[in-house]
């Protein structure tokens, strides 16, 4: 019995030494990121049966347990991804807002207002150039601010794209490390150090992408995105990659189409093309038709009456314009060669006109995981998704809407200005807008403002070059021109008349007086010797659409500029108009007042999936406010998600974290137990000495 007592005490000393060592290690790692507190689990040794009962044999260390709650950890990882998503969006929305704050501080709204005031001031000095020169200076300031805003937004986009690439590399590195840890845990499934490293890596990963984990029986884990893409499976690590603009096909099993879809242009949206009818891709009567979605097929682009908008598949000479993109079909190896096989109803194509993030399933199979509203297989949490959403949903949306504002500003001013007259008559005018196809109906010609053209009449007034005498007003007669549909019409119709038709109609109407020609796909008007001309009324928008007698050039935020002809000759700024007698009166301010009235004119701004109404100034104020509202919304979401993540972190730390005060108390308790075990050995020794002394 004495030897057993000695054995119990000695074993207890060893046990408590181990427990003290574990406690000390906890204290030493109190500030170590990812460290989980260890606890020594004691168990009673098997007892010895005696006739009078069972005799204890002390304790053993059953396990050194790593304190960890997998349920709490999974909850925390999910909430952490949500928090970092909104943190990233908030940060980027703040940066986007600062761009708009800067242009507002520079006085964008005030300069826009000054533009209207400048037009209003023209009639006060109808024959002078001082007001015109001041107006042009204001217009240059306005266009410069808009150009700078575009450049700043592009810089933000480039910064985000660089961060996206960096984060993809960091994610791939973490995935590789997780696979290595998994490999180590197969050999040592209870290795707490490896388990801590794995937890740290998972925490780091959840800051980038939304994940879930599945623990395997051999100690390894499988890591997936919440959307189901496998990132780590045992010792195998998958990866993400960044790809530029691309298009992919998803054909029906019966489809024989072996061509490809091609596109040019830019858009912040992904386009899903789904064919409704079978046919060729010629753009003609037998061509297949398709519909387009910008939200992964949840909704489809529609007409004004709500019906689904359909498009006809064409080759490179019959491109379709959708959401800022020119789309066509061709040979799989050469976009300029028409496809030779037919498309089948149900065939689908995805057009991604931007840099995206893809999950690499195999070297030949990549899955687009760039966030897309309504799509269930895309990244939805973490800073990587936050960056992509910031770029596409927030920055892209802001730029798209500001482009719409710039386009409307250009059109409205040009439409009014093109109806007027300046200080001298024209001898020639060269349009500033090109038609990609001069022989096609202008509605399908690739002209920047083709969709704004309407059917109607166009007139010019002629003057004697030497005397200035008005020679009358004549409307352009289209009745002698064969339109693109093979018919003739007396007035202009953009759905059937081409740029070549417009040229021919003008030449037929004004033989020997006014000559129209096409130069570099632009319309040029030139008066014959002895004549000058003015525009005398245009209900079609042709002059504005072709860039004749206009104030601005360009068609968006990047390209808007003041017409260089006006800068070279301020007298070309129009204030007056041609009256019914074909005369231009110096004191007339009709055109100037029409331009000034644009300050309060209600317009409609629209993009593929958005529209608003109001004056240009009101629309600008709304867009600036929207950017601020986006930031405020993102900040609120971040604060809520961060609070939830912090609560889960604290709960997780209450299980796994080291509380130094508690460890000190535990250390004191273990020291007392160690002293007691030592006393037990001392007692056993004394008892043994007593027994030995009995021999004496």
XYZ file of C-alpha atoms in Angstrom:
696
model
C 0.000 0.000 0.000
C 2.879 2.376 0.824
C 4.407 1.798 -2.614
C 1.057 2.505 -4.239
C 0.777 5.722 -2.270
C 4.249 6.693 -3.427
C 3.304 5.837 -7.001
C 0.113 7.934 -6.787
C 2.076 10.929 -5.523
C 4.874 10.623 -8.077
C 2.395 10.293 -10.905
C 0.449 13.274 -9.599
C 3.659 15.335 -9.592
C 4.249 14.499 -13.235
C 0.625 15.240 -14.104
C 0.672 18.628 -12.402
C 4.014 19.487 -13.941
C 2.420 18.884 -17.335
C -0.659 20.911 -16.377
C 1.509 23.782 -15.124
C 3.485 23.638 -18.353
C 0.254 23.826 -20.383
C -0.968 26.772 -18.304
C 2.349 28.524 -18.717
C 2.182 27.949 -22.465
C -1.305 29.465 -22.495
C -0.007 32.551 -20.703
C 2.981 32.818 -23.041
C 0.665 32.727 -26.082
C -1.981 35.069 -24.724
C -1.225 37.574 -27.500
C -0.464 35.035 -30.227
C -2.930 35.425 -33.091
C -4.886 32.248 -33.757
C -3.761 30.454 -30.611
C -6.458 28.398 -28.899
C -6.269 27.795 -25.174
C -5.249 24.304 -24.097
C -6.814 22.459 -21.180
C -5.537 19.318 -19.445
C -8.238 16.703 -18.980
C -7.577 14.392 -16.004
C -9.129 10.951 -15.524
C -9.097 8.450 -12.635
C -6.819 5.460 -13.080
C -8.346 1.999 -12.953
C -8.979 1.058 -9.325
C -7.743 -2.059 -7.566
C -10.382 -4.410 -6.169
C -9.968 -5.525 -2.544
C -12.236 -7.645 -0.413
C -13.216 -4.551 1.458
C -13.753 -2.446 -1.632
C -11.904 -0.609 -4.390
C -8.639 1.195 -3.842
C -7.789 4.172 -6.068
C -4.580 4.383 -8.062
C -4.437 8.107 -8.710
C -5.056 9.936 -11.970
C -3.815 10.055 -15.512
C -3.802 12.788 -18.159
C -6.460 11.704 -20.564
C -5.876 14.485 -23.100
C -4.537 17.960 -23.638
C -7.585 19.501 -25.200
C -7.652 22.428 -27.633
C -10.577 24.632 -26.657
C -12.504 25.284 -29.836
C -16.181 25.574 -30.826
C -16.570 24.693 -34.505
C -20.168 25.936 -34.592
C -19.204 29.367 -33.282
C -16.201 29.448 -35.597
C -18.337 28.735 -38.675
C -20.769 31.453 -37.664
C -17.922 33.889 -37.122
C -16.297 33.116 -40.469
C -19.566 33.788 -42.273
C -20.206 37.043 -40.442
C -16.583 38.102 -40.884
C -16.927 37.729 -44.665
C -20.075 39.854 -44.573
C -18.340 42.489 -42.460
C -15.270 42.747 -44.690
C -17.529 42.910 -47.752
C -19.305 45.979 -46.424
C -16.088 47.445 -45.059
C -14.599 47.258 -48.547
C -17.712 48.696 -50.186
C -17.814 51.519 -47.627
C -14.176 52.383 -48.233
C -14.608 52.423 -51.992
C -17.890 54.322 -51.883
C -16.109 56.920 -49.752
C -13.445 57.205 -52.447
C -16.110 57.498 -55.158
C -17.981 60.121 -53.166
C -14.779 62.136 -52.774
C -14.535 62.394 -56.568
C -17.993 63.938 -56.743
C -17.364 66.118 -53.704
C -14.238 67.408 -55.426
C -16.049 68.394 -58.623
C -18.804 69.944 -56.542
C -16.212 71.863 -54.515
C -14.736 72.982 -57.820
C -18.231 74.191 -58.685
C -19.597 71.748 -61.266
C -23.209 72.618 -60.474
C -22.353 76.311 -60.369
C -20.519 76.135 -63.699
C -23.466 74.305 -65.262
C -25.716 77.086 -64.002
C -23.268 79.658 -65.392
C -23.578 77.991 -68.796
C -27.300 78.730 -68.878
C -26.643 82.260 -67.638
C -24.068 82.687 -70.395
C -26.583 81.707 -73.059
C -29.097 84.057 -71.487
C -26.628 86.951 -71.737
C -25.989 86.612 -75.486
C -28.908 88.803 -76.673
C -27.639 91.720 -74.551
C -24.760 92.170 -77.017
C -26.064 90.494 -80.165
C -23.320 91.660 -82.495
C -20.364 91.318 -80.143
C -18.069 88.460 -79.249
C -17.253 89.301 -75.611
C -20.248 87.414 -74.172
C -19.647 84.582 -76.602
C -16.000 84.299 -75.569
C -16.967 84.291 -71.890
C -19.600 81.629 -72.584
C -17.054 79.445 -74.366
C -14.693 79.785 -71.396
C -17.473 78.629 -69.084
C -18.262 75.713 -71.388
C -14.593 74.692 -71.473
C -14.490 74.747 -67.666
C -17.585 72.553 -67.561
C -16.306 70.019 -70.082
C -12.903 69.998 -68.380
C -14.515 69.124 -65.040
C -16.517 66.334 -66.633
C -13.421 64.996 -68.418
C -11.471 65.120 -65.140
C -14.258 63.280 -63.338
C -14.102 60.554 -65.972
C -10.302 60.318 -65.652
C -10.572 60.092 -61.859
C -13.220 57.392 -62.101
C -11.035 55.447 -64.524
C -8.135 55.740 -62.069
C -10.368 54.361 -59.322
C -11.369 51.476 -61.573
C -7.723 50.704 -62.342
C -6.877 50.828 -58.634
C -9.692 48.406 -57.858
C -8.613 46.072 -60.656
C -5.066 46.053 -59.273
C -6.407 45.244 -55.787
C -8.568 42.477 -57.238
C -5.511 40.858 -58.821
C -3.519 41.212 -55.591
C -6.300 39.676 -53.514
C -6.732 36.766 -55.909
C -3.020 36.023 -55.510
C -3.308 36.239 -51.717
C -6.342 33.940 -51.680
C -4.552 31.387 -53.842
C -1.563 31.480 -51.482
C -3.822 30.814 -48.472
C -5.510 27.927 -50.282
C -2.118 26.372 -50.960
C -1.140 26.687 -47.297
C -4.424 25.121 -46.183
C -3.796 22.136 -48.434
C -0.351 21.686 -46.857
C -1.832 21.878 -43.348
C -4.410 19.268 -44.333
C -1.589 17.016 -45.477
C 0.130 17.410 -42.098
C -3.041 16.664 -40.165
C -3.440 13.317 -41.903
C -0.265 12.161 -40.170
C -0.959 14.035 -36.930
C -4.716 14.624 -36.625
C -4.467 15.858 -33.016
C -1.641 18.324 -33.665
C -3.005 21.439 -31.972
C -0.383 23.671 -33.572
C -1.479 22.645 -37.050
C -5.101 23.057 -36.038
C -4.352 26.589 -34.822
C -2.584 27.389 -38.080
C -5.555 26.060 -40.008
C -7.953 28.227 -38.002
C -5.778 31.280 -38.613
C -5.675 30.581 -42.336
C -9.452 30.107 -42.438
C -9.945 33.399 -40.607
C -7.669 35.121 -43.110
C -9.453 33.463 -46.031
C -12.897 34.510 -44.773
C -11.803 38.137 -44.993
C -11.416 37.683 -48.748
C -14.187 35.246 -49.723
C -17.278 33.735 -48.126
C -16.519 30.160 -47.046
C -17.847 27.119 -45.247
C -15.885 24.136 -43.966
C -16.623 20.417 -43.789
C -14.495 18.369 -41.392
C -13.443 14.913 -42.567
C -12.896 11.831 -40.418
C -9.141 11.879 -41.010
C -8.795 15.368 -39.518
C -8.700 17.215 -42.830
C -11.257 19.799 -43.882
C -12.922 20.609 -47.169
C -13.276 24.327 -47.827
C -15.964 25.652 -50.151
C -17.416 29.017 -51.003
C -20.947 29.504 -49.725
C -21.976 29.211 -53.362
C -20.524 25.694 -53.620
C -17.164 26.050 -55.360
C -14.579 23.762 -53.732
C -11.438 25.641 -52.712
C -9.549 22.984 -50.744
C -10.227 19.258 -50.800
C -7.742 17.339 -48.687
C -4.265 18.111 -49.955
C -5.581 19.548 -53.239
C -5.921 23.309 -53.547
C -8.061 24.893 -56.242
C -7.540 28.493 -57.304
C -9.056 31.673 -58.671
C -7.851 33.562 -61.714
C -8.459 37.006 -63.178
C -9.566 37.044 -66.804
C -10.184 39.916 -69.183
C -13.299 40.445 -71.332
C -14.525 37.193 -72.856
C -17.566 35.409 -74.238
C -18.643 31.802 -73.756
C -21.268 29.560 -75.319
C -23.715 27.087 -73.784
C -25.348 25.262 -76.669
C -28.248 22.851 -76.671
C -27.459 19.181 -77.250
C -28.992 19.338 -80.725
C -27.285 22.563 -81.797
C -24.912 22.400 -84.739
C -23.581 25.937 -84.381
C -19.791 25.972 -84.553
C -19.251 29.735 -84.730
C -18.683 32.252 -81.953
C -20.102 35.471 -80.542
C -17.982 38.633 -80.729
C -18.341 42.066 -79.187
C -16.814 45.529 -79.015
C -17.428 48.422 -76.642
C -17.708 48.689 -72.895
C -20.344 47.913 -70.302
C -20.442 47.272 -66.582
C -23.010 44.533 -67.112
C -22.708 40.916 -68.117
C -25.037 40.011 -70.933
C -26.798 36.677 -71.214
C -27.995 36.014 -74.740
C -30.683 33.366 -75.197
C -32.015 32.467 -78.616
C -35.761 32.367 -79.128
C -35.780 31.111 -82.708
C -33.437 29.055 -84.854
C -31.758 30.411 -87.953
C -28.604 31.837 -89.453
C -26.623 34.853 -88.224
C -26.794 36.967 -91.371
C -28.989 39.700 -89.934
C -31.491 39.024 -92.719
C -34.973 37.549 -92.924
C -33.853 34.032 -92.003
C -31.702 35.068 -89.075
C -32.241 33.716 -85.576
C -33.603 36.048 -82.899
C -32.558 36.363 -79.280
C -33.301 38.139 -76.030
C -30.826 39.685 -73.575
C -30.570 39.735 -69.777
C -28.224 41.785 -67.596
C -28.990 39.893 -64.375
C -28.189 36.315 -65.241
C -31.523 35.503 -66.848
C -33.833 36.621 -64.037
C -35.288 39.421 -66.153
C -34.964 40.353 -69.817
C -34.582 43.688 -71.568
C -38.006 44.953 -72.518
C -39.710 47.372 -74.870
C -41.603 50.443 -73.685
C -44.823 48.411 -73.587
C -43.238 45.822 -71.279
C -42.836 43.094 -73.880
C -39.514 41.281 -74.151
C -37.153 43.044 -76.540
C -35.844 40.801 -79.313
C -32.747 41.186 -81.456
C -31.740 39.693 -84.794
C -28.434 37.828 -84.953
C -26.062 39.386 -87.457
C -22.532 39.060 -88.769
C -19.817 41.726 -88.601
C -21.704 43.834 -91.150
C -24.969 43.539 -89.216
C -23.972 44.159 -85.617
C -26.529 44.628 -82.854
C -26.155 47.439 -80.306
C -26.984 46.380 -76.743
C -26.019 48.216 -73.552
C -23.042 49.991 -75.088
C -21.810 46.871 -76.890
C -21.747 45.965 -80.563
C -22.493 42.237 -80.809
C -22.157 39.951 -83.806
C -21.592 36.319 -84.707
C -18.891 34.878 -86.912
C -16.518 32.050 -87.634
C -14.887 30.635 -84.502
C -11.420 31.554 -85.753
C -12.113 34.823 -87.580
C -14.656 37.400 -86.440
C -14.809 38.992 -89.891
C -16.015 35.789 -91.575
C -19.740 34.953 -91.233
C -20.649 31.748 -89.415
C -21.641 28.951 -91.779
C -23.895 26.980 -89.416
C -27.238 27.866 -87.886
C -28.010 28.686 -84.288
C -30.614 26.580 -82.483
C -33.404 27.999 -80.320
C -32.282 27.644 -76.706
C -28.593 28.258 -77.442
C -27.111 30.637 -74.883
C -24.066 32.898 -74.826
C -22.564 34.882 -71.969
C -20.762 38.103 -72.825
C -18.509 39.486 -70.082
C -17.090 42.820 -71.316
C -14.939 43.452 -68.241
C -12.248 41.917 -66.079
C -13.718 39.161 -63.928
C -12.747 36.597 -61.314
C -13.087 32.921 -62.219
C -12.862 29.730 -60.176
C -10.512 27.302 -61.883
C -12.206 23.914 -61.717
C -9.827 22.408 -64.259
C -7.371 23.943 -66.675
C -10.090 23.867 -69.325
C -13.065 24.687 -67.120
C -13.336 28.080 -65.452
C -16.474 29.299 -63.687
C -17.257 33.005 -63.474
C -17.740 33.960 -59.811
C -17.801 37.747 -60.264
C -20.792 39.031 -58.245
C -23.958 39.360 -60.311
C -27.342 40.351 -58.959
C -29.711 37.401 -58.970
C -27.007 34.789 -59.643
C -26.645 32.083 -56.981
C -23.204 30.801 -57.988
C -21.233 34.038 -57.541
C -19.144 35.341 -54.654
C -21.285 37.249 -52.186
C -19.048 37.956 -49.195
C -15.518 38.999 -48.341
C -13.364 41.854 -49.547
C -12.838 40.323 -52.999
C -16.578 40.347 -53.689
C -16.704 43.817 -52.122
C -14.084 45.095 -54.556
C -15.880 43.617 -57.552
C -19.226 45.022 -56.411
C -17.636 48.416 -55.736
C -16.210 48.480 -59.244
C -19.286 47.248 -61.113
C -22.294 48.151 -59.014
C -21.210 51.433 -57.435
C -18.421 53.008 -59.511
C -19.680 51.506 -62.760
C -23.233 52.607 -62.083
C -22.109 56.140 -61.211
C -20.029 56.397 -64.381
C -22.797 54.947 -66.534
C -25.302 57.476 -65.203
C -22.879 60.384 -65.504
C -22.256 59.289 -69.108
C -26.012 59.483 -69.642
C -26.040 62.978 -68.116
C -23.171 64.117 -70.352
C -24.862 62.632 -73.429
C -28.123 64.408 -72.620
C -26.302 67.698 -72.013
C -24.559 67.347 -75.383
C -27.739 66.428 -77.221
C -30.047 69.027 -75.712
C -27.593 71.888 -76.232
C -26.625 70.731 -79.722
C -30.231 70.258 -80.786
C -31.141 73.819 -79.808
C -27.878 75.330 -81.079
C -28.089 73.571 -84.452
C -31.387 75.373 -85.155
C -29.799 78.818 -84.824
C -27.534 81.313 -86.529
C -24.398 83.157 -85.483
C -22.800 86.411 -86.609
C -22.054 85.217 -90.134
C -23.509 82.728 -92.570
C -21.882 79.401 -93.330
C -19.876 78.611 -96.401
C -19.161 75.066 -95.232
C -19.844 72.723 -92.328
C -18.272 69.362 -91.495
C -20.103 67.035 -89.148
C -18.385 65.902 -85.968
C -20.094 62.494 -85.728
C -19.273 59.496 -87.921
C -21.646 56.896 -89.274
C -20.005 53.497 -89.136
C -22.149 52.390 -92.071
C -23.031 55.151 -94.525
C -25.239 52.913 -96.657
C -27.512 51.672 -93.869
C -30.498 53.314 -92.262
C -29.183 55.890 -89.800
C -30.966 54.091 -86.964
C -28.609 51.155 -87.642
C -25.563 53.100 -88.817
C -23.565 53.186 -85.585
C -24.062 56.956 -85.294
C -23.612 58.103 -81.680
C -27.065 59.653 -81.290
C -28.896 57.520 -83.856
C -31.599 56.520 -81.371
C -32.550 60.190 -80.851
C -33.257 60.898 -84.519
C -36.909 61.176 -85.540
C -38.847 61.412 -88.747
C -39.623 64.906 -89.992
C -38.388 67.791 -92.086
C -35.092 69.632 -92.511
C -34.710 73.053 -94.127
C -31.899 75.376 -95.168
C -31.866 79.084 -95.990
C -29.628 80.376 -98.789
C -28.006 83.806 -99.105
C -26.183 85.784 -101.719
C -22.527 85.664 -100.707
C -21.816 89.199 -101.934
C -24.900 91.109 -100.796
C -26.165 88.917 -97.948
C -29.629 88.951 -99.517
C -31.900 86.165 -98.296
C -32.751 83.862 -101.175
C -35.427 81.892 -99.360
C -35.942 78.764 -97.290
C -36.179 75.336 -98.869
C -36.978 72.020 -97.241
C -34.857 69.018 -98.144
C -36.887 66.797 -100.487
C -36.313 63.074 -100.042
C -38.881 61.989 -102.642
C -36.264 61.449 -105.346
C -34.113 59.197 -103.165
C -34.576 55.438 -102.983
C -34.394 54.529 -99.294
C -32.681 51.426 -97.911
C -35.984 49.531 -98.022
C -36.363 50.214 -101.740
C -39.145 52.779 -101.352
C -39.289 56.571 -101.627
C -40.473 59.048 -99.007
C -40.935 62.803 -99.141
C -39.462 63.473 -95.699
C -36.684 62.001 -93.619
C -37.155 58.740 -91.711
C -34.146 57.417 -89.725
C -35.411 53.840 -89.956
C -35.062 53.787 -93.762
C -32.788 56.668 -94.786
C -29.000 56.325 -94.739
C -26.314 58.994 -94.608
C -25.861 58.501 -98.337
C -29.603 59.109 -98.776
C -29.310 62.364 -96.809
C -26.390 63.450 -98.994
C -28.264 62.674 -102.180
C -31.467 64.390 -101.024
C -29.596 67.609 -100.220
C -27.809 67.554 -103.570
C -31.096 66.928 -105.393
C -32.772 69.793 -103.527
C -30.019 72.404 -103.939
C -28.297 71.765 -107.305
C -25.618 74.357 -108.015
C -26.221 76.011 -104.647
C -25.348 73.639 -101.807
C -23.343 70.444 -102.109
C -23.341 67.588 -99.619
C -20.584 64.994 -99.514
C -19.318 62.311 -97.165
C -15.808 62.771 -95.798
C -14.378 60.184 -93.405
C -17.933 58.899 -92.797
C -19.072 62.405 -91.816
C -21.455 64.654 -93.722
C -19.986 67.818 -95.200
C -22.001 70.752 -96.527
C -20.370 73.296 -98.826
C -22.008 76.286 -100.503
C -21.248 76.796 -104.168
C -19.583 80.010 -105.302
C -21.803 82.993 -104.658
C -23.872 81.331 -101.939
C -23.961 80.980 -98.152
C -26.378 79.023 -96.005
C -27.983 78.593 -92.582
C -30.072 75.883 -90.995
C -33.665 77.039 -91.040
C -35.472 74.397 -89.050
C -34.869 70.763 -88.199
C -37.492 68.589 -86.538
C -35.508 65.403 -87.203
C -32.431 66.022 -85.043
C -30.252 65.314 -88.090
C -28.078 68.395 -87.638
C -27.452 67.624 -83.964
C -27.021 63.927 -84.694
C -24.487 64.533 -87.450
C -22.685 67.285 -85.541
C -23.523 70.147 -87.924
C -23.773 73.679 -86.498
C -23.423 72.285 -82.971
C -21.966 73.585 -79.699
C -20.453 70.416 -78.192
C -18.605 67.434 -79.612
C -18.362 63.960 -78.076
C -21.036 61.682 -76.693
C -20.095 60.864 -73.096
C -18.211 61.959 -69.994
C -14.820 61.200 -71.495
C -15.282 62.812 -74.895
C -17.469 65.865 -74.253
C -15.741 69.018 -75.504
C -16.554 72.411 -76.954
C -16.732 72.428 -80.741
C -13.274 73.611 -81.884
C -14.884 75.619 -84.720
C -16.528 77.835 -82.111
C -13.312 78.260 -80.149
C -11.573 79.346 -83.350
C -14.429 81.685 -84.270
C -16.660 82.755 -81.315
C -18.971 84.469 -83.793
C -20.191 80.977 -84.701
C -21.947 80.724 -81.321
C -25.611 80.909 -82.252
C -27.916 83.441 -80.645
C -30.353 84.272 -83.430
C -32.432 82.157 -85.770
C -33.701 82.255 -89.334
C -37.146 83.850 -89.454
C -39.949 82.987 -91.838
C -38.545 85.279 -94.502
C -35.182 83.560 -94.361
C -33.567 86.496 -92.576
C -31.276 86.550 -89.545
C -31.816 89.628 -87.402
C -28.857 90.774 -85.324
C -30.946 91.641 -82.282
C -32.744 88.306 -82.304
C -32.022 86.100 -79.284
C -34.428 83.254 -80.016
C -31.804 80.505 -80.074
C -29.924 81.915 -77.075
C -33.109 81.985 -75.016
C -33.992 78.460 -76.142
C -30.562 77.355 -74.932
C -30.973 79.228 -71.638
C -34.391 77.600 -71.163
C -32.658 74.231 -70.923
C -31.888 75.217 -67.335
C -35.458 74.238 -66.424
C -36.348 71.851 -69.247
C -37.307 68.391 -68.012
C -35.391 65.585 -69.661
C -35.244 61.829 -69.186
C -31.923 60.238 -68.300
C -31.799 56.505 -68.884
C -29.458 53.547 -68.947
C -30.231 49.895 -69.642
C -31.908 49.342 -66.272
C -32.507 52.842 -64.848
C -34.166 56.137 -65.711
C -35.064 59.447 -64.060
C -36.679 62.710 -65.043
C -35.805 66.299 -64.193
C -33.764 69.220 -65.417
C -30.087 68.654 -66.125
C -29.171 70.463 -62.907
C -31.677 68.411 -60.909
C -30.375 65.201 -62.446
C -26.798 66.152 -61.556
C -27.801 66.908 -57.963
C -29.646 63.581 -57.740
C -26.656 61.631 -59.049
C -24.293 63.318 -56.591
C -26.764 62.614 -53.791
C -27.070 58.977 -54.894
C -23.323 58.480 -54.495
C -23.506 59.866 -50.962
C -26.519 57.673 -50.246
C -24.639 54.586 -51.413
C -21.835 55.350 -48.977
C -24.252 55.925 -46.101
C -26.070 52.661 -46.843
C -22.816 50.724 -47.054
C -21.585 52.267 -43.806
C -24.784 51.282 -42.004
C -24.528 47.721 -43.289
C -20.895 47.583 -42.226
C -21.654 48.802 -38.718
C -24.387 46.194 -38.285
C -22.337 43.334 -39.739
C -19.235 44.351 -37.790
C -21.186 44.399 -34.522
C -22.503 40.900 -35.222
C -19.038 39.662 -36.190
C -17.507 41.224 -33.089
C -20.093 39.560 -30.864
C -19.332 36.172 -32.414
C -15.605 36.819 -32.094
C -15.950 37.599 -28.407
C -18.056 34.477 -27.870
C -15.491 32.440 -29.758
C -12.699 33.990 -27.704
C -14.534 33.156 -24.493
C -14.060 29.526 -25.513
C -10.703 29.562 -27.265
C -9.022 32.733 -26.072
C -6.558 33.039 -23.195
C -7.641 35.057 -20.158
C -4.420 35.775 -18.287
C -6.207 36.420 -14.991
C -7.958 33.075 -15.203
C -4.686 31.376 -16.080
C -3.004 32.946 -13.019
C -5.773 31.583 -10.807
C -5.419 28.208 -12.491
C -1.643 28.303 -12.041
C -2.048 28.975 -8.320
C -4.478 26.088 -8.015
C -2.115 23.754 -9.843
C 0.816 24.870 -7.695
C -1.185 24.023 -4.584
C -2.059 20.643 -6.067
C 1.599 20.079 -6.964
C 2.614 20.893 -3.371
C -0.014 18.469 -2.110
C 1.330 15.734 -4.394
C 4.829 16.405 -3.097
C 3.487 16.194 0.466
C 1.954 12.862 -0.455
C 5.362 11.537 -1.489
C 6.906 12.903 1.701
C 4.221 11.171 3.726
C 4.814 7.915 1.866
C 8.543 8.204 2.607
C 7.864 8.808 6.295
C 5.554 5.823 6.435
C 8.185 3.695 4.732
C 10.830 4.884 7.232
C 8.511 3.968 10.082
C 8.074 0.478 8.719
C 11.831 0.073 8.325
C 12.424 1.225 11.888
C 10.296 -1.641 13.199
C 13.148 -4.047 12.292
C 15.305 -2.383 14.862
